[in-house]
XYZ file of C-alpha atoms in Angstrom:
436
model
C 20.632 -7.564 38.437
C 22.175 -6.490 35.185
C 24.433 -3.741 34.959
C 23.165 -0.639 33.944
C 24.787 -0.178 30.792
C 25.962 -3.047 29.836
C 24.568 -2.850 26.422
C 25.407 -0.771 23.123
C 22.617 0.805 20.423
C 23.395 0.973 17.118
C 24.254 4.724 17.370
C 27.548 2.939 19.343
C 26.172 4.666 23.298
C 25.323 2.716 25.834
C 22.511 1.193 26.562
C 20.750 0.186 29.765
C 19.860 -3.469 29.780
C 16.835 -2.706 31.789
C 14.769 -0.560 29.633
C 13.522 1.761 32.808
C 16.914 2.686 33.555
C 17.371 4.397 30.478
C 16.076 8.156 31.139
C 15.562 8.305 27.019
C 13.080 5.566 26.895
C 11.552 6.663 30.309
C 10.816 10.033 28.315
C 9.759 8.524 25.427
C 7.442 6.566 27.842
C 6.118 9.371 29.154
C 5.644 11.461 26.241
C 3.797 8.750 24.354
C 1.794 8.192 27.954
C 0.899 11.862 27.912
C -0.005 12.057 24.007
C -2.123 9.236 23.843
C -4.368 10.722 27.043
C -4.602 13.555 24.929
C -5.196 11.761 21.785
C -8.133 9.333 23.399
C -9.757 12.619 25.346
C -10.013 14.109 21.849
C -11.421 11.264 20.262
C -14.522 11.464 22.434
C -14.615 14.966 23.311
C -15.484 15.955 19.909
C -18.026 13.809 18.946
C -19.446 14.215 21.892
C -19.572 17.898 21.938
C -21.387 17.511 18.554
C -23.752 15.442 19.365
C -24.536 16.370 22.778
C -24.294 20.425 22.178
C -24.689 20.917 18.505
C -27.394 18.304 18.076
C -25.432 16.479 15.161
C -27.574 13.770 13.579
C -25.907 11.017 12.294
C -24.799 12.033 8.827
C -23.082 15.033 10.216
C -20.869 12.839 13.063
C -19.863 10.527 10.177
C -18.543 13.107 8.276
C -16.570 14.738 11.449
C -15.282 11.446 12.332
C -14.445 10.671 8.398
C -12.466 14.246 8.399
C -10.368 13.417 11.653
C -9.215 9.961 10.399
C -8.899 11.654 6.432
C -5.163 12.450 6.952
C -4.193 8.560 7.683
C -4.938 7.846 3.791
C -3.746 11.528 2.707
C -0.331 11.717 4.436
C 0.953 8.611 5.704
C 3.270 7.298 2.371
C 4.489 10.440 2.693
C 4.893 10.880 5.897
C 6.950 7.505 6.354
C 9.501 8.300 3.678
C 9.955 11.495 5.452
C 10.327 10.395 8.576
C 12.697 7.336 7.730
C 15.150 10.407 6.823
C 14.285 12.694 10.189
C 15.110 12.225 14.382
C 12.102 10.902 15.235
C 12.288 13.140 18.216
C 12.094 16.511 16.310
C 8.978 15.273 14.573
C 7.064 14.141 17.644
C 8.144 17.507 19.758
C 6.991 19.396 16.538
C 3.342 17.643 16.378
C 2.843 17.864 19.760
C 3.575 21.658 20.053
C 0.832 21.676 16.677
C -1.855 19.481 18.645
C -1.169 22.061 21.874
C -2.104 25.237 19.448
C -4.626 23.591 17.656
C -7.103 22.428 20.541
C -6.198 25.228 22.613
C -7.516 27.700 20.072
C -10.461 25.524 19.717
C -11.314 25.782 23.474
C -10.717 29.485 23.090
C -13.477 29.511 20.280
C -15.334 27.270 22.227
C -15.281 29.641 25.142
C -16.350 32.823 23.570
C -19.229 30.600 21.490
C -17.834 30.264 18.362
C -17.149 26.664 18.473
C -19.717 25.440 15.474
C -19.006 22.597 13.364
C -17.196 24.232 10.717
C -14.696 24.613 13.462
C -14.582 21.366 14.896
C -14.097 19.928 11.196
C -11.122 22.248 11.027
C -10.077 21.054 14.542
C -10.145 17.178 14.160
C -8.542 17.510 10.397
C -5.393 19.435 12.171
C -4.923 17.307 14.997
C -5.639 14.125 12.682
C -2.828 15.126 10.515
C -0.957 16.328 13.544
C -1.128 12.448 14.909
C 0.216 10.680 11.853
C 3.104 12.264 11.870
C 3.624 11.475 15.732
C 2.248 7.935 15.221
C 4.503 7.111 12.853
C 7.740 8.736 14.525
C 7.006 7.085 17.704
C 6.481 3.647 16.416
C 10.062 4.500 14.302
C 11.711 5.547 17.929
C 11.625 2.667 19.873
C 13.446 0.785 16.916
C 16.478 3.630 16.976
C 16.360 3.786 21.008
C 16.712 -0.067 21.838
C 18.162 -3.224 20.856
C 16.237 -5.571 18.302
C 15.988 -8.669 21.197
C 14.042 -5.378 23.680
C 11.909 -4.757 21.119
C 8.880 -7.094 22.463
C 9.418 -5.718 25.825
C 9.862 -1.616 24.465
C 6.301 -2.509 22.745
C 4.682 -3.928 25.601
C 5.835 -0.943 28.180
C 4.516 1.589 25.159
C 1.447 0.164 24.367
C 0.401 -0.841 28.384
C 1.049 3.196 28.551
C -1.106 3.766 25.394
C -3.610 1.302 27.797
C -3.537 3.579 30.534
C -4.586 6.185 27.902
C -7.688 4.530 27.037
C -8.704 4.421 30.204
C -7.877 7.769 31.602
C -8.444 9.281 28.277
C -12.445 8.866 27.148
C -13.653 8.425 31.389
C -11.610 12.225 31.235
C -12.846 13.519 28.433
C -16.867 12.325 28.921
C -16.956 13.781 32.328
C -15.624 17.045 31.330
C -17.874 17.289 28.501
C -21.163 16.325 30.769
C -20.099 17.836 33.805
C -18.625 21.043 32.662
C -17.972 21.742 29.124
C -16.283 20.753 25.196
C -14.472 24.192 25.724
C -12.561 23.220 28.763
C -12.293 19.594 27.881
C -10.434 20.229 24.742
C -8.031 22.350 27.189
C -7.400 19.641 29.005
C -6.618 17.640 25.982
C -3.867 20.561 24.959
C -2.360 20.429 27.750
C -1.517 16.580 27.907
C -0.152 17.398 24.471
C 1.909 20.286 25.674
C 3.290 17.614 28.548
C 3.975 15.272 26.041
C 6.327 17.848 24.013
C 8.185 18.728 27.428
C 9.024 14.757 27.898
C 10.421 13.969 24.384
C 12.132 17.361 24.505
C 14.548 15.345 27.015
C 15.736 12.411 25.202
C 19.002 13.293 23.903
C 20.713 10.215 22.691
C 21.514 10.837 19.240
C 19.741 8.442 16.827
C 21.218 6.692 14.538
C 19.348 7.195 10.694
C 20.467 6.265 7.828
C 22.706 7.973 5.360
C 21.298 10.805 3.472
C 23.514 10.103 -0.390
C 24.313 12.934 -2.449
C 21.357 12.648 -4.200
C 18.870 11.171 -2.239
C 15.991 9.329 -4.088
C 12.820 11.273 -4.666
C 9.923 11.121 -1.853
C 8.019 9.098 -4.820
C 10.685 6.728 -4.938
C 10.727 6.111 -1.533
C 7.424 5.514 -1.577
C 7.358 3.219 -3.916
C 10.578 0.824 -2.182
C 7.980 0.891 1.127
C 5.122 -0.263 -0.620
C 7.021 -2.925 -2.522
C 8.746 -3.951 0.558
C 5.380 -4.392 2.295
C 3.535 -6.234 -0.466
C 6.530 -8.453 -1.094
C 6.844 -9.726 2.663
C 3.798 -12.497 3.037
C 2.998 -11.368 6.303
C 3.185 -7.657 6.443
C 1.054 -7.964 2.833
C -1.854 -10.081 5.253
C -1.417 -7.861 7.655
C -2.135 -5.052 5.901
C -5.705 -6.878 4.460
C -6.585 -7.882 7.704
C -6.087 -4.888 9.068
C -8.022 -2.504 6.640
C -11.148 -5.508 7.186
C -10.759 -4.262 10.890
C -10.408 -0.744 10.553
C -13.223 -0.354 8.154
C -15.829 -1.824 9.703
C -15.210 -0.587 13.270
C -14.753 2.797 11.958
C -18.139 1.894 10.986
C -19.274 0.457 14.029
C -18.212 2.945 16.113
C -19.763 5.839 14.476
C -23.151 4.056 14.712
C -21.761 2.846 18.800
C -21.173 6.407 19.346
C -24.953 7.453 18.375
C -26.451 4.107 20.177
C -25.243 4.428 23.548
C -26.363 7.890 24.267
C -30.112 8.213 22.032
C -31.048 4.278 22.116
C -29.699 3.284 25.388
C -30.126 6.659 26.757
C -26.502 7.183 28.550
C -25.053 10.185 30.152
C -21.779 11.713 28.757
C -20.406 10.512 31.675
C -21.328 7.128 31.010
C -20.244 6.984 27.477
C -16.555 7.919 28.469
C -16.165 5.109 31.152
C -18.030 2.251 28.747
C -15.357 3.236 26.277
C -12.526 3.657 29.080
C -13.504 -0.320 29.978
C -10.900 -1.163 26.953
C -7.925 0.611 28.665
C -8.188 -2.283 32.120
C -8.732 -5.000 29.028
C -5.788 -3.460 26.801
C -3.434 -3.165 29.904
C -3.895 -6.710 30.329
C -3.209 -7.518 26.618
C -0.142 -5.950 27.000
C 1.125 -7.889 29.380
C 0.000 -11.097 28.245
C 1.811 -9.910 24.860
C 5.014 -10.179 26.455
C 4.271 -14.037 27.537
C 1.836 -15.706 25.413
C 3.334 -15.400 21.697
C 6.936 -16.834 22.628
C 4.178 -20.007 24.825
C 1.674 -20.670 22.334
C 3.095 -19.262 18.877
C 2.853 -15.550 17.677
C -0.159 -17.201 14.534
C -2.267 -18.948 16.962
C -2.175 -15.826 19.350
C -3.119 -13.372 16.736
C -5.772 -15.325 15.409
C -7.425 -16.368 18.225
C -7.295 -12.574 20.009
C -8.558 -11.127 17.204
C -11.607 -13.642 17.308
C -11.746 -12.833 21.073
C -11.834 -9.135 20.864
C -13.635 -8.472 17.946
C -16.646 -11.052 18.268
C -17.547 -9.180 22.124
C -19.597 -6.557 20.097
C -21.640 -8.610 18.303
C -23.409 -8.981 22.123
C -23.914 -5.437 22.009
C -27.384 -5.305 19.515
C -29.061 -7.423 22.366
C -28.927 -4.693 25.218
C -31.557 -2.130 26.616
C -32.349 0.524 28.589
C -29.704 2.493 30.934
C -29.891 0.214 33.907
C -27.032 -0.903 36.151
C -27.174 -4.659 34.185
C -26.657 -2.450 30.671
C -23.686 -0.680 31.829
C -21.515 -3.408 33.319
C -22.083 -5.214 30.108
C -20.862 -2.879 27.890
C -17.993 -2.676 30.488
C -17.325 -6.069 29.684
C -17.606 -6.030 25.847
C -15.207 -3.025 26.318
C -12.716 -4.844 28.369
C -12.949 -7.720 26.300
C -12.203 -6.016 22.890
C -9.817 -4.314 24.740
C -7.808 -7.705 25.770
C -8.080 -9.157 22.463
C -7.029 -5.676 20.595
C -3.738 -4.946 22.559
C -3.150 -8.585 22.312
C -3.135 -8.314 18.230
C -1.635 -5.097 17.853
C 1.894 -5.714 20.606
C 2.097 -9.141 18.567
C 1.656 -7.326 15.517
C 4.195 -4.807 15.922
C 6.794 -6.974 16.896
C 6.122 -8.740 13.953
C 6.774 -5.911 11.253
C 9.271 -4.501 13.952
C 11.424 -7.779 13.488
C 11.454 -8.384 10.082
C 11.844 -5.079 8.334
C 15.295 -3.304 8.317
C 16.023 -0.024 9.559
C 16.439 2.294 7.257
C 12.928 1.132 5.953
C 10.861 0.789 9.788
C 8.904 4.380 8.858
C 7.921 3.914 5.189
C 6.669 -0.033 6.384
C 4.960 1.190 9.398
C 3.295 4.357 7.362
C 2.468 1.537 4.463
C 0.785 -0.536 6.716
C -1.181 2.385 8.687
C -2.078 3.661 4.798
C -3.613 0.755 4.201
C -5.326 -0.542 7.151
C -6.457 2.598 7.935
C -6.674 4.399 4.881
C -11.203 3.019 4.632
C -11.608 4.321 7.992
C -12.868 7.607 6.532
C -15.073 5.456 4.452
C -16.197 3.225 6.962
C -17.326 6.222 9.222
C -19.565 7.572 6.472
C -21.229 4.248 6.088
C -21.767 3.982 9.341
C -23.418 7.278 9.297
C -25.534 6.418 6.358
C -26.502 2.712 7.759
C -27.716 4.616 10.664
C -29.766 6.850 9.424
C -31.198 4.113 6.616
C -31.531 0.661 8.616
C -31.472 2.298 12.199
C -28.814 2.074 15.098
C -29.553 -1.365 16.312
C -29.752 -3.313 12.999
C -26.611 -1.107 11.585
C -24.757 -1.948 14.815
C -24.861 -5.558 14.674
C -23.889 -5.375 10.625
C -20.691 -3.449 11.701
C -19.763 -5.659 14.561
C -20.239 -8.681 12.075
C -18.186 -7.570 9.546
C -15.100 -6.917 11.975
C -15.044 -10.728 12.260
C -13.356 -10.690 8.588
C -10.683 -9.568 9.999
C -9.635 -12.988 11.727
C -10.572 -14.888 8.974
C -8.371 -13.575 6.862
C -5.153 -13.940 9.396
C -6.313 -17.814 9.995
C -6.274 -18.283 6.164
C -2.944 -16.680 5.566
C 0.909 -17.999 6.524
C 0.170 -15.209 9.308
C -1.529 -18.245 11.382
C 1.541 -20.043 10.901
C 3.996 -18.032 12.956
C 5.515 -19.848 15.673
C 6.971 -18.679 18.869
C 10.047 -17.116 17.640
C 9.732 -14.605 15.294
C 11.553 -14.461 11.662
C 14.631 -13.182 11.593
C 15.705 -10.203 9.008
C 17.751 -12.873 6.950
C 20.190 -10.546 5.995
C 17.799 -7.936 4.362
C 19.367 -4.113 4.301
C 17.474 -0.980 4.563
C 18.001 -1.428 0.446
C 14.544 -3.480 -0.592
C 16.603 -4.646 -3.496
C 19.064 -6.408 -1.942
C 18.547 -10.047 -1.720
């Protein structure tokens, strides 16, 4: 067995060579665990109470969903060129304690009656803005918390916890909102946040950031170097395209999803939550196949054949009907499928941009790359909305499914596909992008 500090982090402490003896990682772990059970349970909870209690048709849950996932193209440039200058931890104990206040005045509304839609808008725009900042912090951490050759196996322990999320997460929050109530769901939802800001709380290795200058450039600046960075790296610039083709169109699809499994197939709250919990079992196996398929088969051929994988299982999902037992265990499927292929992509993914970006420039290229992949999502949800209510949920369903299938194409047609099984190296790049 290896010793348990036998290496050093860049900060110059040492550093446990297995990851889960280091009790900063294991809080990290946990926090992340904790925030993304409260993150999924939101994600459902809301449009569910909407639709289920308020009667929402399906212009209105387009626009609630568009106003939760509004911050990603609002804040995150800025947000990564703040963060690459911040502890990561600070930011992520910050959000959480925001997310905690946020939903657990909106279960306090929700509990005297006064829980309309005005109020969830206001809810899922706070805790939307509230999860960029911790999305981007985390995904910053790990990089400041472990050495570059743990990085694959940092990702994979992170996002099988993020896995356990979506499982626990949407089966949690759809029972609580069909057994009992929004109100007390979305207090259930605080508190995992409210855990998740006691875990990180407890890391206290001191990360190593870079140098603030006398003058520091301005935030636009900074801005500007991540973008550049990202567009001038052949792979992070396709991964960007492929990933807003994804995000669009299942923001999309899942607005119309969200309206077809409950009024066309006629399913319970209950069984909503635990079709879309199948892609936490599906994503838990992704992510450990991530840590042994890439370096096997090649990280290109992985990526592009996942993301084929995953994203093609809802195009089965326009041929189903009724409620019956044969219904359900096939959208289980589809779920764990997608769910497979997803985590598959995004672990790969991660290491990827992880690997070949320098330090001092991990938060602007991770924020650059959420800006743009998910910066249509708002978009996509109000088309989905407005296909639904135009061509009907069935026909709009299988349009949005399709066009998620762009997303592959695009990485087979790029150097992407190319990548073998051992990643680039940084080839001498600083956190400077102007330095050769």
């Amino acid at each position: 067995m290896p010793s348990a500090s036998s290496d050093v982090s860049d900060s110059g402490r040492p550093v446990p060579s297995s990851l889960w003896r280091d009790g900063d990682f294991r809080s990290l772990w946990l926090g992340q665990t904790a925030s993304q059970l409260g993150e999924h349970a939101t994600l459902l909870v809301l449009p569910l109470f909407a639709v289920l209690t308020l009667g929402a048709g399906a212009g209105q849950l387009g626009v609630l969903r568009a106003v939760g996932q509004a911050p990603v193209l609002l804040l995150s440039l800025f947000v990564g060129a703040w963060v690459d200058g911040w502890r990561t931890r600070t930011v992520m104990v910050l959000t959480d304690a925001g997310r905690t206040l946020a939903l657990g005045a909106a279960a306090s509304a929700g509990l005297l009656g006064r829980l309309g839609l005005p109020a969830l808008l206001v809810v899922a725009f706070a805790v939307g803005a509230l999860s960029v900042f911790f999305d981007v912090a985390y995904q910053t951490s790990l990089v400041r918390l472990v050495k570059r050759d743990q990085l694959v196996r940092g990702n994979s322990a992170l996002e099988g916890s993020r896995s356990a999320a979506q499982i626990g997460g949407p089966a949690l929050g759809g029972a609580l909102v069909s057994l009992l109530s929004a109100p007390i769901a979305a207090a259930t939802s605080a508190l995992f946040f409210a855990l998740s800001f006691l875990s990180i709380r407890r890391i206290r290795r001191i990360e190593s950031i870079p140098e603030r200058s006398e003058r520091p450039p301005r935030l636009g600046r900074r801005i500007h170097e991540g973008l550049r960075f990202v567009v001038g790296d052949t792979s992070l610039r396709t991964v960007c395209l492929a990933s807003a083709a994804f995000q669009f169109s299942f923001a999309a699809m899942m607005t119309v999803y969200l309206l077809f499994l409950p009024r066309e197939l006629h399913l319970s709250g209950t069984a909503v939550g635990l079709c879309l919990a199948a892609t936490g079992p599906g994503a838990l196996l992704g992510s450990v196949l991530a840590a042994r398929l890439p370096s096997r088969f090649g990280h290109g051929a992985v990526l592009v054949s996942a993301a084929v994988l995953g994203d093609g299982a809802f195009l089965c999902v326009p041929a189903l009907h009724g409620s019956s037992a044969v219904t359900v265990l096939a959208l289980l499927a589809v779920g764990f499928v997608f769910g497979t292929g997803g985590q598959l992509v995004t672990v790969t993914v991660m290491a990827v941009r992880q690997a070949v970006t320098p330090d001092g420039m991990q938060g602007r290229a991770a924020a650059t790359i959420t800006f743009v992949g998910m910066g249509l999502t708002p978009l996509g949800s109000l088309l989905g909305g407005f296909l639904a209510e135009e061509w009907g949920l069935r026909t709009s369903l299988l349009v949005t499914a399709a066009g998620m299938m762009l997303s592959p194409v695009l990485m087979a047609l790029s150097p992407l596909a190319r990548l073998g099984r051992v990643l680039p190296a940084l080839a001498g790049r600083t956190a400077d992008p102007r330095s050769p």
